[in-house]
Structures are given as C-alpha cells and as structure tokens.
Short mmCIF file of C-alpha atoms in Angstrom, two decimals:
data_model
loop_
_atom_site.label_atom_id
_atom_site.label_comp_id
_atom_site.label_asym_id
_atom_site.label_seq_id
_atom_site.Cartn_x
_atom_site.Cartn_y
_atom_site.Cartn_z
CA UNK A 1 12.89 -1.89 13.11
CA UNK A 2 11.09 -4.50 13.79
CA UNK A 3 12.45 -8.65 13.55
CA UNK A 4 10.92 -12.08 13.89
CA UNK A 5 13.16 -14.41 14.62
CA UNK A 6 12.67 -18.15 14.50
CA UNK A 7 14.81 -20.72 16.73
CA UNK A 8 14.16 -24.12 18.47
CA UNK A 9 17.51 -23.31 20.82
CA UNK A 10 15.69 -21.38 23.60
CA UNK A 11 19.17 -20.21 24.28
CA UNK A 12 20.22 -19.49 21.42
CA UNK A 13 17.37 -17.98 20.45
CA UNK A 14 17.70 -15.21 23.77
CA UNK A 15 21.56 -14.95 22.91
CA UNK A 16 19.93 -13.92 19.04
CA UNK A 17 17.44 -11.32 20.38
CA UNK A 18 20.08 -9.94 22.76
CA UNK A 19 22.19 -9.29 19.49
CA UNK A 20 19.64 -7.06 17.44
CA UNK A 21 18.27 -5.40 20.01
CA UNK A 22 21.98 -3.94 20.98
CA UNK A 23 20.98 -2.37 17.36
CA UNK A 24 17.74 -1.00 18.77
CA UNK A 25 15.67 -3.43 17.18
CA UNK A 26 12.10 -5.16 18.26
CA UNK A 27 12.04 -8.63 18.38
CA UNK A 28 9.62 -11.15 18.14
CA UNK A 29 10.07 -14.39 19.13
CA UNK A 30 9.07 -18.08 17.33
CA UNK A 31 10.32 -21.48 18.22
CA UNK A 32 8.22 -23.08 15.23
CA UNK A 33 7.18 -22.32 11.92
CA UNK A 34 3.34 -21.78 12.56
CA UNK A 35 4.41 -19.18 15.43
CA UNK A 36 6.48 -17.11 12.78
CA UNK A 37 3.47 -17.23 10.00
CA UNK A 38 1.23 -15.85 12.79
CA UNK A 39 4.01 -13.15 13.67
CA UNK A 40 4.66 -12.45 10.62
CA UNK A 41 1.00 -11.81 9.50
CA UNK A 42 0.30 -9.76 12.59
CA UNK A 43 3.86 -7.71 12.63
CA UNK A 44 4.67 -7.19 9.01
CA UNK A 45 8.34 -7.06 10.40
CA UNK A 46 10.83 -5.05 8.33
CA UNK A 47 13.38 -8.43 8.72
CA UNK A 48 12.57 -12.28 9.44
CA UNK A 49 15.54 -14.66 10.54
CA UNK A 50 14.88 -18.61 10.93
CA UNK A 51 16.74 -21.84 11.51
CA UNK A 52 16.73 -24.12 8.95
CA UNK A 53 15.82 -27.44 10.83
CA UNK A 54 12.08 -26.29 11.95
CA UNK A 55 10.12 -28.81 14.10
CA UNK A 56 6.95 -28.13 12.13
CA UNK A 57 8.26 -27.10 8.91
CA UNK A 58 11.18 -26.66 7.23
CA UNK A 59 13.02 -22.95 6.96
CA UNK A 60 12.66 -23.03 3.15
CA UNK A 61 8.98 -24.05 3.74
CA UNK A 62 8.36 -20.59 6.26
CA UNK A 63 10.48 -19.05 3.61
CA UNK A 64 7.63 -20.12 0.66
CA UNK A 65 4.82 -19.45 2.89
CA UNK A 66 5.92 -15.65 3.74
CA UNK A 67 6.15 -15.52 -0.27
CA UNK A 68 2.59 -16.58 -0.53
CA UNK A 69 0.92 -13.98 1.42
CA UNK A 70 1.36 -11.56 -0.90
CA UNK A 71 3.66 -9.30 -2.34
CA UNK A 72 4.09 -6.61 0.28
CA UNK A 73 5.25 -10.06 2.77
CA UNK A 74 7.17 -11.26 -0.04
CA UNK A 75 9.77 -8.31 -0.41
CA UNK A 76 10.42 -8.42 3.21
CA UNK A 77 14.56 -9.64 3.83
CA UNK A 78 14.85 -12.73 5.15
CA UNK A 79 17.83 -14.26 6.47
CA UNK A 80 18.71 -18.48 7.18
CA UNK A 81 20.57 -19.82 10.16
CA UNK A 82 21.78 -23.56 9.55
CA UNK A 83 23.44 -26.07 11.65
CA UNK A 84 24.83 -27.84 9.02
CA UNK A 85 24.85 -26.21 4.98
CA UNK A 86 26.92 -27.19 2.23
CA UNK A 87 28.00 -24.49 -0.23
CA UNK A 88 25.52 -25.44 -2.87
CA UNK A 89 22.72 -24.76 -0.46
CA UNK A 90 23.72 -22.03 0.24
CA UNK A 91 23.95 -20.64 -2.92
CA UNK A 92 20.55 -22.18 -3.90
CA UNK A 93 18.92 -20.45 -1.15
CA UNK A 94 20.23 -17.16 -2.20
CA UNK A 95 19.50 -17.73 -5.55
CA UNK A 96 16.12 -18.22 -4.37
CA UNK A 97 15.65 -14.73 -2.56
CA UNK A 98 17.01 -15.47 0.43
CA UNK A 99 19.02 -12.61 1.71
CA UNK A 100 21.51 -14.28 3.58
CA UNK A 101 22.52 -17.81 5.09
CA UNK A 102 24.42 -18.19 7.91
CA UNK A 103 26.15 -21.40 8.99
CA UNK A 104 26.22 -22.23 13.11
CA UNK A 105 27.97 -21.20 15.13
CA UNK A 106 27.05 -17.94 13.85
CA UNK A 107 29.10 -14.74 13.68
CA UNK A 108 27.41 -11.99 15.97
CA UNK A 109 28.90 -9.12 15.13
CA UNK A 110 29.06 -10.52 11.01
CA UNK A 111 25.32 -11.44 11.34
CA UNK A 112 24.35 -8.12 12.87
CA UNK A 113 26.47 -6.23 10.79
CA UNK A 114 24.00 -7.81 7.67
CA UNK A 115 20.56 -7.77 9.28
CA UNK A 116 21.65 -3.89 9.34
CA UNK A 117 22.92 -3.86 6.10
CA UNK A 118 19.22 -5.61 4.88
CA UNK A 119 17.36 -3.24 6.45
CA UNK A 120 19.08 -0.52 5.11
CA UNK A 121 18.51 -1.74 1.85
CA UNK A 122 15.40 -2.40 2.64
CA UNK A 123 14.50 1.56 3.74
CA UNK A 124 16.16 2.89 0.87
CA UNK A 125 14.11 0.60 -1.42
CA UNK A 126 11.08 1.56 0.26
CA UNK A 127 11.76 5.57 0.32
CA UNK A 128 12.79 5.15 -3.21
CA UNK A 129 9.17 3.67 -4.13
CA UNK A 130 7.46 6.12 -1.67
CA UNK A 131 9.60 8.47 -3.91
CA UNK A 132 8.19 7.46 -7.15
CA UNK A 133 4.41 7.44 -5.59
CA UNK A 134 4.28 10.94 -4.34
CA UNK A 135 5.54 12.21 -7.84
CA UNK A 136 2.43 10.01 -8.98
CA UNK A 137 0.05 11.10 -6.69
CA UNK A 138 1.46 14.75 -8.40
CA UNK A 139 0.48 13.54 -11.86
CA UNK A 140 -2.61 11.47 -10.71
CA UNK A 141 -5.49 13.98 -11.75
CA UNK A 142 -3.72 14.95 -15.14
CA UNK A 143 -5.79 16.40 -17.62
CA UNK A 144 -7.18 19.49 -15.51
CA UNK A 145 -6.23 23.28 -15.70
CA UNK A 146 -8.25 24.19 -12.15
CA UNK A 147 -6.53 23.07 -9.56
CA UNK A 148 -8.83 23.58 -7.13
CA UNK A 149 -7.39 26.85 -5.99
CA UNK A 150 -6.49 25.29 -2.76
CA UNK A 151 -4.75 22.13 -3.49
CA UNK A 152 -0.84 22.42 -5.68
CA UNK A 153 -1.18 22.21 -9.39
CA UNK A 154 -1.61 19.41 -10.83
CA UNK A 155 1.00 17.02 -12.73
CA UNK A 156 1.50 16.38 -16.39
CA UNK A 157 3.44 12.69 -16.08
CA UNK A 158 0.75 11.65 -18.65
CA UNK A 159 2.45 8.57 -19.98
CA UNK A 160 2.69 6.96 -16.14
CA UNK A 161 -0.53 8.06 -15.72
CA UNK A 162 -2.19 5.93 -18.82
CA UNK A 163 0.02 2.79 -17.87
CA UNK A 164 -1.82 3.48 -14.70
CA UNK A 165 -5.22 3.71 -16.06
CA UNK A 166 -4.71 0.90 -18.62
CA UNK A 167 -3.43 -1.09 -16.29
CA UNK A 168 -6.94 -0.76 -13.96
CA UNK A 169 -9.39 0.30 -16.10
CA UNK A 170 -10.63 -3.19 -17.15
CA UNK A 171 -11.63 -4.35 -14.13
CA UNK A 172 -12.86 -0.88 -12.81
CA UNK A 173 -15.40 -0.47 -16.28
CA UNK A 174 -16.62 -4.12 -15.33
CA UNK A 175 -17.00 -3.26 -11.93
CA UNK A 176 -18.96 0.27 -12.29
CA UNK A 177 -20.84 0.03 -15.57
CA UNK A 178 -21.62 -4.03 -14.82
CA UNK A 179 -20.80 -5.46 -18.37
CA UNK A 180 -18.45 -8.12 -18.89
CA UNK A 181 -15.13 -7.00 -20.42
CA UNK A 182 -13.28 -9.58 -23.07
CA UNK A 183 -10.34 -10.95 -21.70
CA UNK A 184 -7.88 -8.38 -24.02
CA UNK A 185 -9.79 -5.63 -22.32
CA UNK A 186 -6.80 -4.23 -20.41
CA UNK A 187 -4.53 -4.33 -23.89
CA UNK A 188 -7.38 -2.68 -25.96
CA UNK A 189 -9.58 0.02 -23.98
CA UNK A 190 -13.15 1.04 -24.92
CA UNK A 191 -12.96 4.53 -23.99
CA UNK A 192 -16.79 5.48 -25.28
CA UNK A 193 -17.45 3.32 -21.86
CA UNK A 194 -15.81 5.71 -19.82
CA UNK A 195 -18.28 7.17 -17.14
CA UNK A 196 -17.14 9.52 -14.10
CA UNK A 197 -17.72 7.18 -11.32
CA UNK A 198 -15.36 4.79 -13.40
CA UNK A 199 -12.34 7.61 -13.50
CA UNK A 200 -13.06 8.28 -9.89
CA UNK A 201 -13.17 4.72 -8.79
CA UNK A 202 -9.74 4.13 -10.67
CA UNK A 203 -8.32 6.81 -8.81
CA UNK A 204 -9.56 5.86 -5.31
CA UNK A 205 -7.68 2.40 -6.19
CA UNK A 206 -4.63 3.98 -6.76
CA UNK A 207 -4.52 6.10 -3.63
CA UNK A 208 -5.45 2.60 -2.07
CA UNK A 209 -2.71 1.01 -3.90
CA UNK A 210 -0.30 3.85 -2.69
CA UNK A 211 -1.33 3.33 0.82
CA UNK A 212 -0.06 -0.79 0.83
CA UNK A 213 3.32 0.39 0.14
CA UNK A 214 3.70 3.58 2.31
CA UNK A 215 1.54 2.33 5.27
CA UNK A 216 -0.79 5.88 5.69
CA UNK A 217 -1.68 8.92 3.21
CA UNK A 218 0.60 11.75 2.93
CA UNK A 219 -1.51 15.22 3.55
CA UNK A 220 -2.12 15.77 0.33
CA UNK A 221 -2.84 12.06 -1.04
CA UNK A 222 -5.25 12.43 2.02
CA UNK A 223 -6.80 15.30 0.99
CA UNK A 224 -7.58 13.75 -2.82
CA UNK A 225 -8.43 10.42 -0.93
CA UNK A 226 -11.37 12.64 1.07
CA UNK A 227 -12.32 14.41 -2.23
CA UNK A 228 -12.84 11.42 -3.88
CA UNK A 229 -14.25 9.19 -1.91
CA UNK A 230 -17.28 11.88 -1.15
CA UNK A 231 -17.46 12.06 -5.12
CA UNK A 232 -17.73 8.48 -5.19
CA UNK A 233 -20.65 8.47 -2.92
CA UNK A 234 -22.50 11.57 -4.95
CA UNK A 235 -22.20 9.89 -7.87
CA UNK A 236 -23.16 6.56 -7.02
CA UNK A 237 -26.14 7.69 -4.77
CA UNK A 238 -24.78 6.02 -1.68
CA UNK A 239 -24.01 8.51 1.15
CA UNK A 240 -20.93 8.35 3.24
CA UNK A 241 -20.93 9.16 6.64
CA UNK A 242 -17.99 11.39 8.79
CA UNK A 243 -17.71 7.97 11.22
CA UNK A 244 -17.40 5.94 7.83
CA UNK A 245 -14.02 7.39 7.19
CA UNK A 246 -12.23 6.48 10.56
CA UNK A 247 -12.49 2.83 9.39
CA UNK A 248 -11.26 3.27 5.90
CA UNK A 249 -7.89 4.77 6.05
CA UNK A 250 -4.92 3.96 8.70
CA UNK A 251 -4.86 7.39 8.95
CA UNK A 252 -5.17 8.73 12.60
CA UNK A 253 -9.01 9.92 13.73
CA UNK A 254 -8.09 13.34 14.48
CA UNK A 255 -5.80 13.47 11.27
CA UNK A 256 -8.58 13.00 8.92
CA UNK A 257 -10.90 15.04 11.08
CA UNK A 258 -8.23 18.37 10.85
CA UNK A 259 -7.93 17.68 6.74
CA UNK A 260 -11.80 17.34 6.68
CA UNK A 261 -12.57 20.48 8.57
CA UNK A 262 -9.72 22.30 6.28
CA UNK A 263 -11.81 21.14 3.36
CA UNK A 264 -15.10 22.21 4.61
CA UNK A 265 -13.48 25.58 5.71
CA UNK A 266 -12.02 25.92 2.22
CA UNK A 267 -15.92 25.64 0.80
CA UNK A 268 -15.04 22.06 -0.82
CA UNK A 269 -16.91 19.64 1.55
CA UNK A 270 -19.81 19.73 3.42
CA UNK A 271 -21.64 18.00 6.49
CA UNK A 272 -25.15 17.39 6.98
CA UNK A 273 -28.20 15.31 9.19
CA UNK A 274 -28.85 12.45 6.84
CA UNK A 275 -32.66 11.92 5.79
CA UNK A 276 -33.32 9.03 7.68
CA UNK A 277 -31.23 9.19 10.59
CA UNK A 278 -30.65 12.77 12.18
CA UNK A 279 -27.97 11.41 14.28
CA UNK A 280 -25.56 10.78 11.55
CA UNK A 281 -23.20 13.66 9.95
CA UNK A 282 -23.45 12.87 6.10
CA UNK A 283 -20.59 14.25 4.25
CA UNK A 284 -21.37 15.81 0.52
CA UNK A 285 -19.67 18.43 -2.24
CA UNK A 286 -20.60 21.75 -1.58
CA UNK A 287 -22.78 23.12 -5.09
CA UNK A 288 -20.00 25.41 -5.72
CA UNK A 289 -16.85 22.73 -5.95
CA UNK A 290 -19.04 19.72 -7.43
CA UNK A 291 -19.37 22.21 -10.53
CA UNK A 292 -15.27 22.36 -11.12
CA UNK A 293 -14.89 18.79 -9.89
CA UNK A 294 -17.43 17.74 -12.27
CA UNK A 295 -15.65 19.91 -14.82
CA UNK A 296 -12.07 18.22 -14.28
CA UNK A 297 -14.13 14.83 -14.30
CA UNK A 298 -14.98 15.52 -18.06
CA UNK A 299 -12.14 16.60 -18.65
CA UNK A 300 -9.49 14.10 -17.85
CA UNK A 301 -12.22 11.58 -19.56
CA UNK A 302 -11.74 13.63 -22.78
CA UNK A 303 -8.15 13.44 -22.56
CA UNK A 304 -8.12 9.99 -21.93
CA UNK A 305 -10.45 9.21 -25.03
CA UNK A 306 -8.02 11.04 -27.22
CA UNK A 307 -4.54 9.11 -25.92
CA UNK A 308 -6.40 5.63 -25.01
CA UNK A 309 -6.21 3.66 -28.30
#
C-alpha cells in the first residue's frame, strides 16, 4: 500500500518511513505541505500521515485541501502527528475525519499497528463498494430478454437501476438532445424525451463512474464499455477509431485489444478502413448485432417510460 508521509524532522521523518515499510509499505516522502498536495495528486496513496506544525501550511490546512480535490481524495485515511495536542484537539480533529492523532514522541509499534488497521478498513470499504458495483454493472442493461447470447444474462435490480437513471438523466437529456432542462428536472423526468443515444450515454457514464472507484474495468464491465461506446459513435455519426480506445480506459493495450478481437470473433464488432483515411481501423456494429442492440435499446426505453413518473 502505498503512504505519503509529511515531516519537517528529516530524521524523524527516515525513522517514520523505516516503520511502514517493515509493513511492506511504499512511501513517499514530503517535508512541506505543497510537496504532499503534489504527492498526493500524483500517488492517490491508500494512507497520508502529516505533522501538525507545517512550514507552509498547517496539517489541518493539507488535511482541507486533500478534501477539496474531490471525493475519491477525500475518503482516503489520514492520520496527524503533533508535537504538542491537547485533548480537545484531538478530539476535534477526529471529529473532523481525521483518522487518527498521534501525540510526539510517537508510539511505533501503536502507530503502525493503526496505519494497518486504516488500511484495512480502508480495503474492506473499497471491496465492499467494488462489491455493490459489479452487482450493478449485473443489473445495468435491465429491461432486455436477449442477452446477447454471448455475454451472462442480464440483471433485474430495477429499483437501483432507476435511482441510477434519475439520478443522471437530467444532465445526460440536456447534453444529447441540446434543450435546457428546468432545474426540478432530475426529481420529475420527461420520459417522451428519451432518445437511444441518451440511454446509451447514461450508461457509458456509469461504467465511467464505476471505473473512479475500482481503478480499471472488470472483463465484463469492459466488454459493455466496448459495446457501448461503438454504439455511441453509430448513433451519433462520429466514428471511433481501434487507437481511440487505448486512451480512454486505464485498461491495459493488449487487454482491450484480446476483449475486442473476442467481440469481433463473436460477430458483435467490426473493423474497417475509414473513408477518408485508409490508414485508420474504424470500429462499427456488425448489421447482424446492431439489430438486437437496437432492439434492447427500445426496449429498456419502454420500460423506463412506464416506471419513470
């Protein structure tokens, strides 16, 4: 697991890093508060630890800051090291999120013993939500009986999927049909606006959104991610080349390569020289799939319009 840890004591700071990586963890090291925003930002570390008494900034201050850029930084454990606290302090700072405060001279085997115990939490948190996500990406494409006959069935978690939608759609209808929405649009839905690039865009954003939290696409989340993002580009009119995908998903080059040739093997996908440049490989639906796709596209808008108020 990965740790940045933020000290002025150069010696300290060694004696620190000495300690968690006995635990097998990576450290990285700050001896200000602009140095841990910039590791921080770069790392995404799975635990932060920082002195109190910055000479930039104070700890609380670093502490704000990693709140502020955004909420996958913000659940990240984060752990205070103070010369000099007072009981109240401490308490306000864990009141405040912190995850633990530690008074100097610190505890080693106490303070490792908790950084452990954080990150545990923190894994178990994190496999619990990857948890809930892949039973989502399960019930994702409700509302069609073909299921593709490659890919599993499909789910029928139909009320998480309409918090899902509802919870989207507003933006997504203003975004793909290019009308303004009233500002109750996410509380009251106007389903006759439903059109298929809407659905598909709305579930391209929650594959993204799945991806923030996990890091990279499961196989199958990967192979919806492919399937949709092709369908976005046939029904928009905008093709989408094979060397556009290596850029849009962490997902390793020869990972999405294997799941794309799988797909074009299975007669879902296929490649070919676009119009105006021979060079590039254009990916598109095959005739045959676009038919059923388009088929479970009308159909999970029909059972939307009937269970969207």
């Amino acid at each position: 697991m990965n740790i940045v840890l933020t000290e002025t004591d150069v010696e300290f700071r060694a004696e620190l890093k000495a300690a968690f990586e006995l635990d097998g963890h990576s450290v990285f090291e700050a001896s200000d508060g602009h140095q841990a925003l910039a590791l921080i930002r770069a790392a995404k570390p799975n635990l932060i630890v920082s002195e109190v008494s910055l000479p930039d900034m104070k700890g609380d201050a670093l502490f704000e800051k990693v709140k502020q850029l955004g909420v996958d930084y913000g659940v990240i454990p984060f752990i205070f090291l103070s010369a000099s606290t007072t009981e109240s302090h401490k308490v306000e700072r864990l009141n405040g999120g912190a995850d633990g405060v530690f008074e100097k001279p610190v505890n080693f085997p106490l303070l490792r013993a908790h950084a452990n115990a954080c990150l545990s939490n923190s894994r178990r948190h994190a496999n619990l939500i990857e948890a809930k996500l892949e039973n989502f990406s399960r019930s994702l494409l409700t509302g069609s009986k073909s299921n593709f006959d490659h890919l599993s069935p499909l789910g029928d978690n139909i009320d998480q999927y309409l918090a899902n939608f509802k919870d989207l759609i507003g933006e997504l209808v203003n975004h793909a049909n290019a009308k303004t929405l009233p500002a109750a649009a996410a509380q009251t839905i106007d389903t006759s606006r439903l059109q298929p690039l809407t659905y598909i865009r709305f579930c391209l954003a929650e594959l993204d959104r799945r991806r923030e939290i996990v890091s990279t696409l499961n196989s199958e989340a990967l192979t919806w991610w492919l399937i949709f993002t092709v369908a976005e580009s046939e029904y928009s009119g905008e093709p989408v080349f094979v060397s556009d995908l290596y850029y849009s998903t962490p997902s390793a080059k020869t990972t999405i390569n294997s799941r794309m040739n799988q797909l074009i093997e299975k007669g879902v996908l296929a490649k070919r020289s676009h119009s105006s440049d021979g060079r590039r490989q254009q990916l598109i639906m095959t005739d045959h799939f676009k038919v059923k796709f388009s088929k479970h596209i009308n159909e999970s808008i029909d059972m939307l319009r009937s269970e969207l108020p």
